[in-house]
Amino acid sequence: MNEGRGNQMTREKRLIPYKVLEVMETVKEKIPEGVELVKAPAIWEKSNYGEGVVVAVIDTGIDKGHPDLKERIIGGKDFTNTGDFQDDNGHGTHVSGTIVAAVNNAGVVGVAPKASILALKALNGQGQGDIDWINGALEYAINWRGPNEEKVSVISLSLGGPPDEAEHKLIQKALQNDILVVCAAGNSGDGRHETDELDYPGAYPEVVEVGAVDLSRNLADFSNTNDEIDLVAPGVDILSTYPGNKYARLSGTSMATPHVSGAAALLKVIAEKEFDRNLTEAELYAQLVKSTEDLGISKKAQGNGLLNLTIAEQRVEKSIKITIESENLQLPSKSVVMEY
């Protein structure tokens, strides 16, 4: 990097480097392996497929005409001065498909196929964006209201760069507005859990920082490790939508992040039915943490564990209540819940 351009470069965010493994013209409708791995289909009915939840994706835009996406776009805005939020890179379309690709007898299906996307284009065709574009998109997502007064519940960010004070304050403002902010950890991992790799906004303590595993549940070598990792999700060989009505397999923590953003939409619907009120950001985060499975590796690598949308229910089913009494000692009876 040219030292003389230092100030300019700190103004820039970029797509976290990712790999395009394969691009396909068509696929028979299928639930991608990553969506299956996090057990999303098992809770679709209970969560009404995420209907009514708006996820703002701050990325390279979206393929507005893609058959798997066009009915799921509630709005969009360009911040890159191209005048259009149409995706001219591919990354934003792929991320969005993992969150909301519709059930329509063709293509792929997302984690929350009835949720809605607010597509905010803050990175250009080269996957780069001025920090002002990112911050403008964050501000817009916080204040956005839909045609029926909908609000954004989740912001999904699969991008990175150096820390920025204004960006950090906007993320804190999002949390104050009960918006969960989900971010990619980054792909600078060196395969050693004891060393920290930091990319922002992922490494801010307020966000949900997502690392990547492969489809065999092993940590991806490229996945950043640090003390702020919250959980991991599938991020290797991920099938999703791609511009031009196509499909592609990509790898990166960018691909893991939308699995978590979509899962948050499903969990929000379920929990708000149970509580009969809106969830706070902290409560939605707690629902996510409850939906993780320990992989038995370093917390710096996996955080709370692998996203698993049926694990919380399994824990309840695997617990028994035992009442302990002692007549001789005349002690009050005590009940304990044991997991097995």
GROMACS .gro file of C-alpha atoms in nm:
model
  340
    1MET     CA    1   0.000   0.000   0.000
    2ASN     CA    2   0.129   0.346  -0.087
    3GLU     CA    3   0.208   0.530   0.238
    4GLY     CA    4   0.128   0.864   0.077
    5ARG     CA    5  -0.233   0.754   0.020
    6GLY     CA    6  -0.285   0.653   0.382
    7ASN     CA    7  -0.556   0.908   0.463
    8GLN     CA    8  -0.746   0.825   0.147
    9MET     CA    9  -0.727   0.451   0.207
   10THR     CA   10  -0.860   0.476   0.563
   11ARG     CA   11  -1.168   0.637   0.409
   12GLU     CA   12  -1.237   0.318   0.218
   13LYS     CA   13  -1.420  -0.004   0.299
   14ARG     CA   14  -1.417  -0.305   0.073
   15LEU     CA   15  -1.566  -0.646   0.022
   16ILE     CA   16  -1.386  -0.894   0.240
   17PRO     CA   17  -1.193  -1.103  -0.018
   18TYR     CA   18  -1.398  -1.403  -0.123
   19LYS     CA   19  -1.378  -1.680  -0.383
   20VAL     CA   20  -1.618  -1.746  -0.671
   21LEU     CA   21  -1.599  -2.123  -0.714
   22GLU     CA   22  -1.862  -2.179  -0.984
   23VAL     CA   23  -2.131  -1.986  -1.175
   24MET     CA   24  -2.437  -2.173  -1.308
   25GLU     CA   25  -2.711  -2.071  -1.549
   26THR     CA   26  -2.979  -2.275  -1.373
   27VAL     CA   27  -3.031  -2.508  -1.078
   28LYS     CA   28  -3.330  -2.727  -0.998
   29GLU     CA   29  -3.497  -2.575  -0.694
   30LYS     CA   30  -3.311  -2.693  -0.391
   31ILE     CA   31  -3.246  -2.593  -0.036
   32PRO     CA   32  -2.872  -2.513  -0.032
   33GLU     CA   33  -2.654  -2.725   0.195
   34GLY     CA   34  -2.574  -2.430   0.423
   35VAL     CA   35  -2.942  -2.353   0.481
   36GLU     CA   36  -2.995  -2.721   0.568
   37LEU     CA   37  -2.689  -2.725   0.797
   38VAL     CA   38  -2.825  -2.446   1.020
   39LYS     CA   39  -3.160  -2.636   1.036
   40ALA     CA   40  -3.366  -2.345   0.899
   41PRO     CA   41  -3.629  -2.563   0.723
   42ALA     CA   42  -3.718  -2.728   1.056
   43ILE     CA   43  -3.853  -2.398   1.193
   44TRP     CA   44  -3.997  -2.243   0.876
   45GLU     CA   45  -4.356  -2.324   0.960
   46LYS     CA   46  -4.325  -2.207   1.319
   47SER     CA   47  -4.158  -1.882   1.207
   48ASN     CA   48  -4.385  -1.825   0.906
   49TYR     CA   49  -4.069  -1.826   0.692
   50GLY     CA   50  -3.961  -1.492   0.844
   51GLU     CA   51  -4.255  -1.300   0.696
   52GLY     CA   52  -4.277  -0.937   0.803
   53VAL     CA   53  -3.910  -0.898   0.901
   54VAL     CA   54  -3.699  -0.649   0.705
   55VAL     CA   55  -3.324  -0.712   0.667
   56ALA     CA   56  -3.111  -0.426   0.534
   57VAL     CA   57  -2.818  -0.559   0.330
   58ILE     CA   58  -2.540  -0.302   0.290
   59ASP     CA   59  -2.335  -0.438   0.001
   60THR     CA   60  -2.299  -0.407  -0.379
   61GLY     CA   61  -2.674  -0.387  -0.444
   62ILE     CA   62  -2.902  -0.662  -0.571
   63ASP     CA   63  -3.014  -0.814  -0.902
   64LYS     CA   64  -3.358  -0.652  -0.899
   65GLY     CA   65  -3.501  -0.883  -1.164
   66HIS     CA   66  -3.373  -1.216  -1.032
   67PRO     CA   67  -3.669  -1.458  -1.014
   68ASP     CA   68  -3.569  -1.576  -0.664
   69LEU     CA   69  -3.533  -1.221  -0.528
   70LYS     CA   70  -3.761  -0.973  -0.707
   71GLU     CA   71  -4.067  -1.041  -0.488
   72ARG     CA   72  -3.860  -1.012  -0.169
   73ILE     CA   73  -3.722  -0.660  -0.226
   74ILE     CA   74  -3.912  -0.404  -0.018
   75GLY     CA   75  -3.690  -0.114  -0.123
   76GLY     CA   76  -3.339  -0.002  -0.208
   77LYS     CA   77  -3.109   0.293  -0.248
   78ASP     CA   78  -2.774   0.365  -0.412
   79PHE     CA   79  -2.499   0.544  -0.219
   80THR     CA   80  -2.220   0.495  -0.478
   81ASN     CA   81  -2.331   0.770  -0.718
   82THR     CA   82  -2.435   0.525  -0.991
   83GLY     CA   83  -2.797   0.624  -0.941
   84ASP     CA   84  -2.922   0.267  -0.918
   85PHE     CA   85  -2.904  -0.011  -0.661
   86GLN     CA   86  -2.876  -0.281  -0.930
   87ASP     CA   87  -2.582  -0.512  -0.845
   88ASP     CA   88  -2.289  -0.472  -1.085
   89ASN     CA   89  -2.056  -0.696  -0.883
   90GLY     CA   90  -2.241  -1.012  -0.775
   91HIS     CA   91  -2.161  -1.022  -0.405
   92GLY     CA   92  -2.472  -0.840  -0.281
   93THR     CA   93  -2.702  -1.063  -0.488
   94HIS     CA   94  -2.538  -1.376  -0.348
   95VAL     CA   95  -2.563  -1.255   0.013
   96SER     CA   96  -2.928  -1.151  -0.034
   97GLY     CA   97  -3.022  -1.489  -0.180
   98THR     CA   98  -2.889  -1.672   0.125
   99ILE     CA   99  -3.118  -1.457   0.340
  100VAL     CA  100  -3.442  -1.446   0.139
  101ALA     CA  101  -3.442  -1.647  -0.186
  102ALA     CA  102  -3.808  -1.736  -0.235
  103VAL     CA  103  -3.982  -2.073  -0.244
  104ASN     CA  104  -4.100  -2.066  -0.607
  105ASN     CA  105  -4.030  -2.408  -0.761
  106ALA     CA  106  -3.706  -2.283  -0.918
  107GLY     CA  107  -3.353  -2.190  -0.815
  108VAL     CA  108  -3.255  -2.184  -0.448
  109VAL     CA  109  -3.425  -2.111  -0.116
  110GLY     CA  110  -3.293  -1.873   0.150
  111VAL     CA  111  -3.286  -1.908   0.529
  112ALA     CA  112  -3.590  -1.680   0.568
  113PRO     CA  113  -3.771  -1.703   0.233
  114LYS     CA  114  -4.059  -1.469   0.325
  115ALA     CA  115  -3.852  -1.197   0.491
  116SER     CA  116  -3.788  -0.875   0.296
  117ILE     CA  117  -3.464  -0.714   0.177
  118LEU     CA  118  -3.383  -0.344   0.187
  119ALA     CA  119  -3.096  -0.337  -0.066
  120LEU     CA  120  -2.851  -0.056   0.013
  121LYS     CA  121  -2.572  -0.027  -0.243
  122ALA     CA  122  -2.268   0.120  -0.065
  123LEU     CA  123  -1.995  -0.068  -0.254
  124ASN     CA  124  -1.926  -0.023  -0.625
  125GLY     CA  125  -1.870  -0.279  -0.903
  126GLN     CA  126  -1.513  -0.329  -0.782
  127GLY     CA  127  -1.638  -0.404  -0.429
  128GLN     CA  128  -1.502  -0.078  -0.286
  129GLY     CA  129  -1.678   0.203  -0.105
  130ASP     CA  130  -1.601   0.532   0.064
  131ILE     CA  131  -1.674   0.524   0.438
  132ASP     CA  132  -1.928   0.802   0.382
  133TRP     CA  133  -2.125   0.566   0.156
  134ILE     CA  134  -2.129   0.298   0.426
  135ASN     CA  135  -2.227   0.547   0.695
  136GLY     CA  136  -2.496   0.698   0.474
  137ALA     CA  137  -2.642   0.350   0.425
  138LEU     CA  138  -2.632   0.279   0.799
  139GLU     CA  139  -2.812   0.606   0.876
  140TYR     CA  140  -3.069   0.531   0.605
  141ALA     CA  141  -3.135   0.180   0.741
  142ILE     CA  142  -3.190   0.314   1.093
  143ASN     CA  143  -3.440   0.578   0.982
  144TRP     CA  144  -3.611   0.386   0.698
  145ARG     CA  145  -3.985   0.323   0.714
  146GLY     CA  146  -4.166   0.101   0.467
  147PRO     CA  147  -4.499   0.154   0.293
  148ASN     CA  148  -4.680   0.014   0.599
  149GLU     CA  149  -4.444   0.175   0.853
  150GLU     CA  150  -4.217  -0.131   0.859
  151LYS     CA  151  -3.878  -0.084   1.024
  152VAL     CA  152  -3.546  -0.258   0.970
  153SER     CA  153  -3.486  -0.533   1.228
  154VAL     CA  154  -3.148  -0.661   1.108
  155ILE     CA  155  -2.857  -0.497   0.924
  156SER     CA  156  -2.627  -0.739   0.739
  157LEU     CA  157  -2.272  -0.626   0.655
  158SER     CA  158  -2.029  -0.850   0.467
  159LEU     CA  159  -1.755  -0.589   0.423
  160GLY     CA  160  -1.454  -0.465   0.615
  161GLY     CA  161  -1.174  -0.220   0.664
  162PRO     CA  162  -1.015  -0.006   0.935
  163PRO     CA  163  -1.219   0.120   1.231
  164ASP     CA  164  -1.408   0.447   1.188
  165GLU     CA  165  -1.551   0.653   1.474
  166ALA     CA  166  -1.860   0.772   1.285
  167GLU     CA  167  -1.935   0.417   1.168
  168HIS     CA  168  -1.902   0.287   1.524
  169LYS     CA  169  -2.141   0.553   1.657
  170LEU     CA  170  -2.398   0.468   1.388
  171ILE     CA  171  -2.382   0.100   1.482
  172GLN     CA  172  -2.440   0.196   1.846
  173LYS     CA  173  -2.736   0.407   1.727
  174ALA     CA  174  -2.875   0.105   1.539
  175LEU     CA  175  -2.866  -0.100   1.860
  176GLN     CA  176  -3.043   0.180   2.047
  177ASN     CA  177  -3.315   0.149   1.782
  178ASP     CA  178  -3.336  -0.229   1.848
  179ILE     CA  179  -3.169  -0.324   1.521
  180LEU     CA  180  -2.939  -0.628   1.532
  181VAL     CA  181  -2.618  -0.566   1.334
  182VAL     CA  182  -2.462  -0.882   1.186
  183CYS     CA  183  -2.110  -0.860   1.038
  184ALA     CA  184  -1.856  -1.086   0.868
  185ALA     CA  185  -1.546  -1.159   1.075
  186GLY     CA  186  -1.313  -1.138   0.776
  187ASN     CA  187  -1.103  -1.380   0.572
  188SER     CA  188  -0.750  -1.304   0.696
  189GLY     CA  189  -0.732  -1.612   0.918
  190ASP     CA  190  -0.397  -1.788   0.944
  191GLY     CA  191  -0.535  -2.119   1.076
  192ARG     CA  192  -0.405  -2.043   1.427
  193HIS     CA  193  -0.670  -1.971   1.689
  194GLU     CA  194  -0.432  -1.793   1.925
  195THR     CA  195  -0.361  -1.505   1.685
  196ASP     CA  196  -0.612  -1.222   1.638
  197GLU     CA  197  -0.721  -1.090   1.297
  198LEU     CA  198  -0.944  -0.783   1.313
  199ASP     CA  199  -1.166  -0.633   1.044
  200TYR     CA  200  -1.425  -0.360   1.108
  201PRO     CA  201  -1.719  -0.334   1.158
  202GLY     CA  202  -1.697  -0.705   1.251
  203ALA     CA  203  -1.461  -0.649   1.544
  204TYR     CA  204  -1.670  -0.381   1.716
  205PRO     CA  205  -1.803  -0.534   2.041
  206GLU     CA  206  -2.163  -0.427   1.971
  207VAL     CA  207  -2.211  -0.629   1.652
  208VAL     CA  208  -2.276  -0.999   1.595
  209GLU     CA  209  -1.945  -1.111   1.444
  210VAL     CA  210  -1.973  -1.423   1.227
  211GLY     CA  211  -1.695  -1.668   1.143
  212ALA     CA  212  -1.716  -1.945   0.882
  213VAL     CA  213  -1.721  -2.324   0.883
  214ASP     CA  214  -1.729  -2.563   0.590
  215LEU     CA  215  -2.019  -2.797   0.517
  216SER     CA  216  -1.852  -3.063   0.735
  217ARG     CA  217  -1.864  -2.825   1.034
  218ASN     CA  218  -1.488  -2.761   1.039
  219LEU     CA  219  -1.361  -2.406   1.088
  220ALA     CA  220  -1.261  -2.251   0.755
  221ASP     CA  221  -0.887  -2.180   0.742
  222PHE     CA  222  -0.953  -1.825   0.622
  223SER     CA  223  -1.194  -1.734   0.904
  224ASN     CA  224  -1.067  -1.455   1.130
  225THR     CA  225  -1.024  -1.547   1.498
  226ASN     CA  226  -1.050  -1.296   1.784
  227ASP     CA  227  -1.224  -1.233   2.117
  228GLU     CA  228  -1.527  -1.071   1.952
  229ILE     CA  229  -1.644  -1.373   1.744
  230ASP     CA  230  -2.006  -1.446   1.842
  231LEU     CA  231  -2.084  -1.756   1.636
  232VAL     CA  232  -2.001  -1.940   1.315
  233ALA     CA  233  -2.211  -2.042   1.015
  234PRO     CA  234  -2.155  -2.211   0.676
  235GLY     CA  235  -1.921  -2.008   0.455
  236VAL     CA  236  -1.751  -2.256   0.219
  237ASP     CA  237  -1.893  -2.361  -0.120
  238ILE     CA  238  -2.220  -2.175  -0.057
  239LEU     CA  239  -2.482  -2.189  -0.333
  240SER     CA  240  -2.696  -1.879  -0.384
  241THR     CA  241  -2.833  -1.630  -0.637
  242TYR     CA  242  -2.609  -1.439  -0.880
  243PRO     CA  243  -2.674  -1.151  -1.124
  244GLY     CA  244  -2.824  -1.225  -1.465
  245ASN     CA  245  -3.075  -1.474  -1.320
  246LYS     CA  246  -2.782  -1.705  -1.244
  247TYR     CA  247  -2.653  -1.898  -0.943
  248ALA     CA  248  -2.306  -1.935  -0.797
  249ARG     CA  249  -2.101  -2.108  -0.530
  250LEU     CA  250  -1.889  -1.869  -0.324
  251SER     CA  251  -1.668  -1.901  -0.016
  252GLY     CA  252  -1.595  -1.649   0.261
  253THR     CA  253  -1.717  -1.520   0.596
  254SER     CA  254  -1.931  -1.295   0.373
  255MET     CA  255  -2.132  -1.608   0.292
  256ALA     CA  256  -2.161  -1.714   0.658
  257THR     CA  257  -2.303  -1.377   0.768
  258PRO     CA  258  -2.636  -1.392   0.576
  259HIS     CA  259  -2.714  -1.734   0.728
  260VAL     CA  260  -2.714  -1.557   1.066
  261SER     CA  261  -2.907  -1.253   0.939
  262GLY     CA  262  -3.179  -1.482   0.799
  263ALA     CA  263  -3.184  -1.689   1.117
  264ALA     CA  264  -3.238  -1.372   1.322
  265ALA     CA  265  -3.548  -1.300   1.111
  266LEU     CA  266  -3.692  -1.647   1.185
  267LEU     CA  267  -3.612  -1.629   1.556
  268LYS     CA  268  -3.765  -1.282   1.583
  269VAL     CA  269  -4.100  -1.405   1.446
  270ILE     CA  270  -4.108  -1.706   1.682
  271ALA     CA  271  -4.006  -1.515   1.995
  272GLU     CA  272  -4.240  -1.221   1.930
  273LYS     CA  273  -4.531  -1.465   1.896
  274GLU     CA  274  -4.433  -1.619   2.231
  275PHE     CA  275  -4.379  -1.288   2.414
  276ASP     CA  276  -4.664  -1.110   2.234
  277ARG     CA  277  -4.450  -0.797   2.196
  278ASN     CA  278  -4.155  -0.662   2.000
  279LEU     CA  279  -3.812  -0.793   2.098
  280THR     CA  280  -3.528  -0.564   2.198
  281GLU     CA  281  -3.195  -0.602   2.018
  282ALA     CA  282  -3.045  -0.767   2.328
  283GLU     CA  283  -3.332  -1.018   2.341
  284LEU     CA  284  -3.293  -1.108   1.974
  285TYR     CA  285  -2.920  -1.155   2.029
  286ALA     CA  286  -2.998  -1.386   2.323
  287GLN     CA  287  -3.224  -1.595   2.096
  288LEU     CA  288  -2.934  -1.631   1.851
  289VAL     CA  289  -2.691  -1.737   2.123
  290LYS     CA  290  -2.940  -1.999   2.246
  291SER     CA  291  -2.937  -2.135   1.890
  292THR     CA  292  -2.569  -2.231   1.884
  293GLU     CA  293  -2.394  -2.563   1.916
  294ASP     CA  294  -2.047  -2.590   2.073
  295LEU     CA  295  -1.801  -2.739   1.823
  296GLY     CA  296  -1.539  -2.806   2.090
  297ILE     CA  297  -1.286  -2.558   1.950
  298SER     CA  298  -1.144  -2.230   2.076
  299LYS     CA  299  -1.395  -1.958   2.166
  300LYS     CA  300  -1.177  -1.719   1.964
  301ALA     CA  301  -1.264  -1.928   1.659
  302GLN     CA  302  -1.628  -2.028   1.717
  303GLY     CA  303  -1.760  -1.781   1.976
  304ASN     CA  304  -2.071  -1.946   2.116
  305GLY     CA  305  -2.064  -2.215   1.847
  306LEU     CA  306  -2.228  -2.316   1.519
  307LEU     CA  307  -2.569  -2.172   1.431
  308ASN     CA  308  -2.827  -2.450   1.484
  309LEU     CA  309  -3.192  -2.344   1.481
  310THR     CA  310  -3.325  -2.660   1.649
  311ILE     CA  311  -3.068  -2.697   1.929
  312ALA     CA  312  -3.260  -2.485   2.185
  313GLU     CA  313  -3.566  -2.708   2.149
  314GLN     CA  314  -3.349  -3.020   2.176
  315ARG     CA  315  -3.202  -2.892   2.503
  316VAL     CA  316  -3.550  -2.850   2.651
  317GLU     CA  317  -3.645  -3.201   2.543
  318LYS     CA  318  -3.327  -3.344   2.692
  319SER     CA  319  -3.379  -3.201   3.040
  320ILE     CA  320  -3.548  -3.372   3.334
  321LYS     CA  321  -3.670  -3.222   3.658
  322ILE     CA  322  -3.570  -3.403   3.978
  323THR     CA  323  -3.714  -3.314   4.316
  324ILE     CA  324  -3.481  -3.390   4.606
  325GLU     CA  325  -3.630  -3.430   4.953
  326SER     CA  326  -3.481  -3.530   5.288
  327GLU     CA  327  -3.736  -3.617   5.558
  328ASN     CA  328  -3.469  -3.700   5.815
  329LEU     CA  329  -3.301  -3.360   5.794
  330GLN     CA  330  -3.639  -3.185   5.757
  331LEU     CA  331  -3.503  -2.979   5.467
  332PRO     CA  332  -3.739  -2.816   5.217
  333SER     CA  333  -3.772  -3.007   4.892
  334LYS     CA  334  -3.556  -2.870   4.611
  335SER     CA  335  -3.605  -2.913   4.239
  336VAL     CA  336  -3.317  -2.913   3.993
  337VAL     CA  337  -3.319  -2.937   3.615
  338MET     CA  338  -3.057  -3.168   3.469
  339GLU     CA  339  -2.953  -3.182   3.104
  340TYR     CA  340  -2.832  -3.510   2.962
   0.00000   0.00000   0.00000
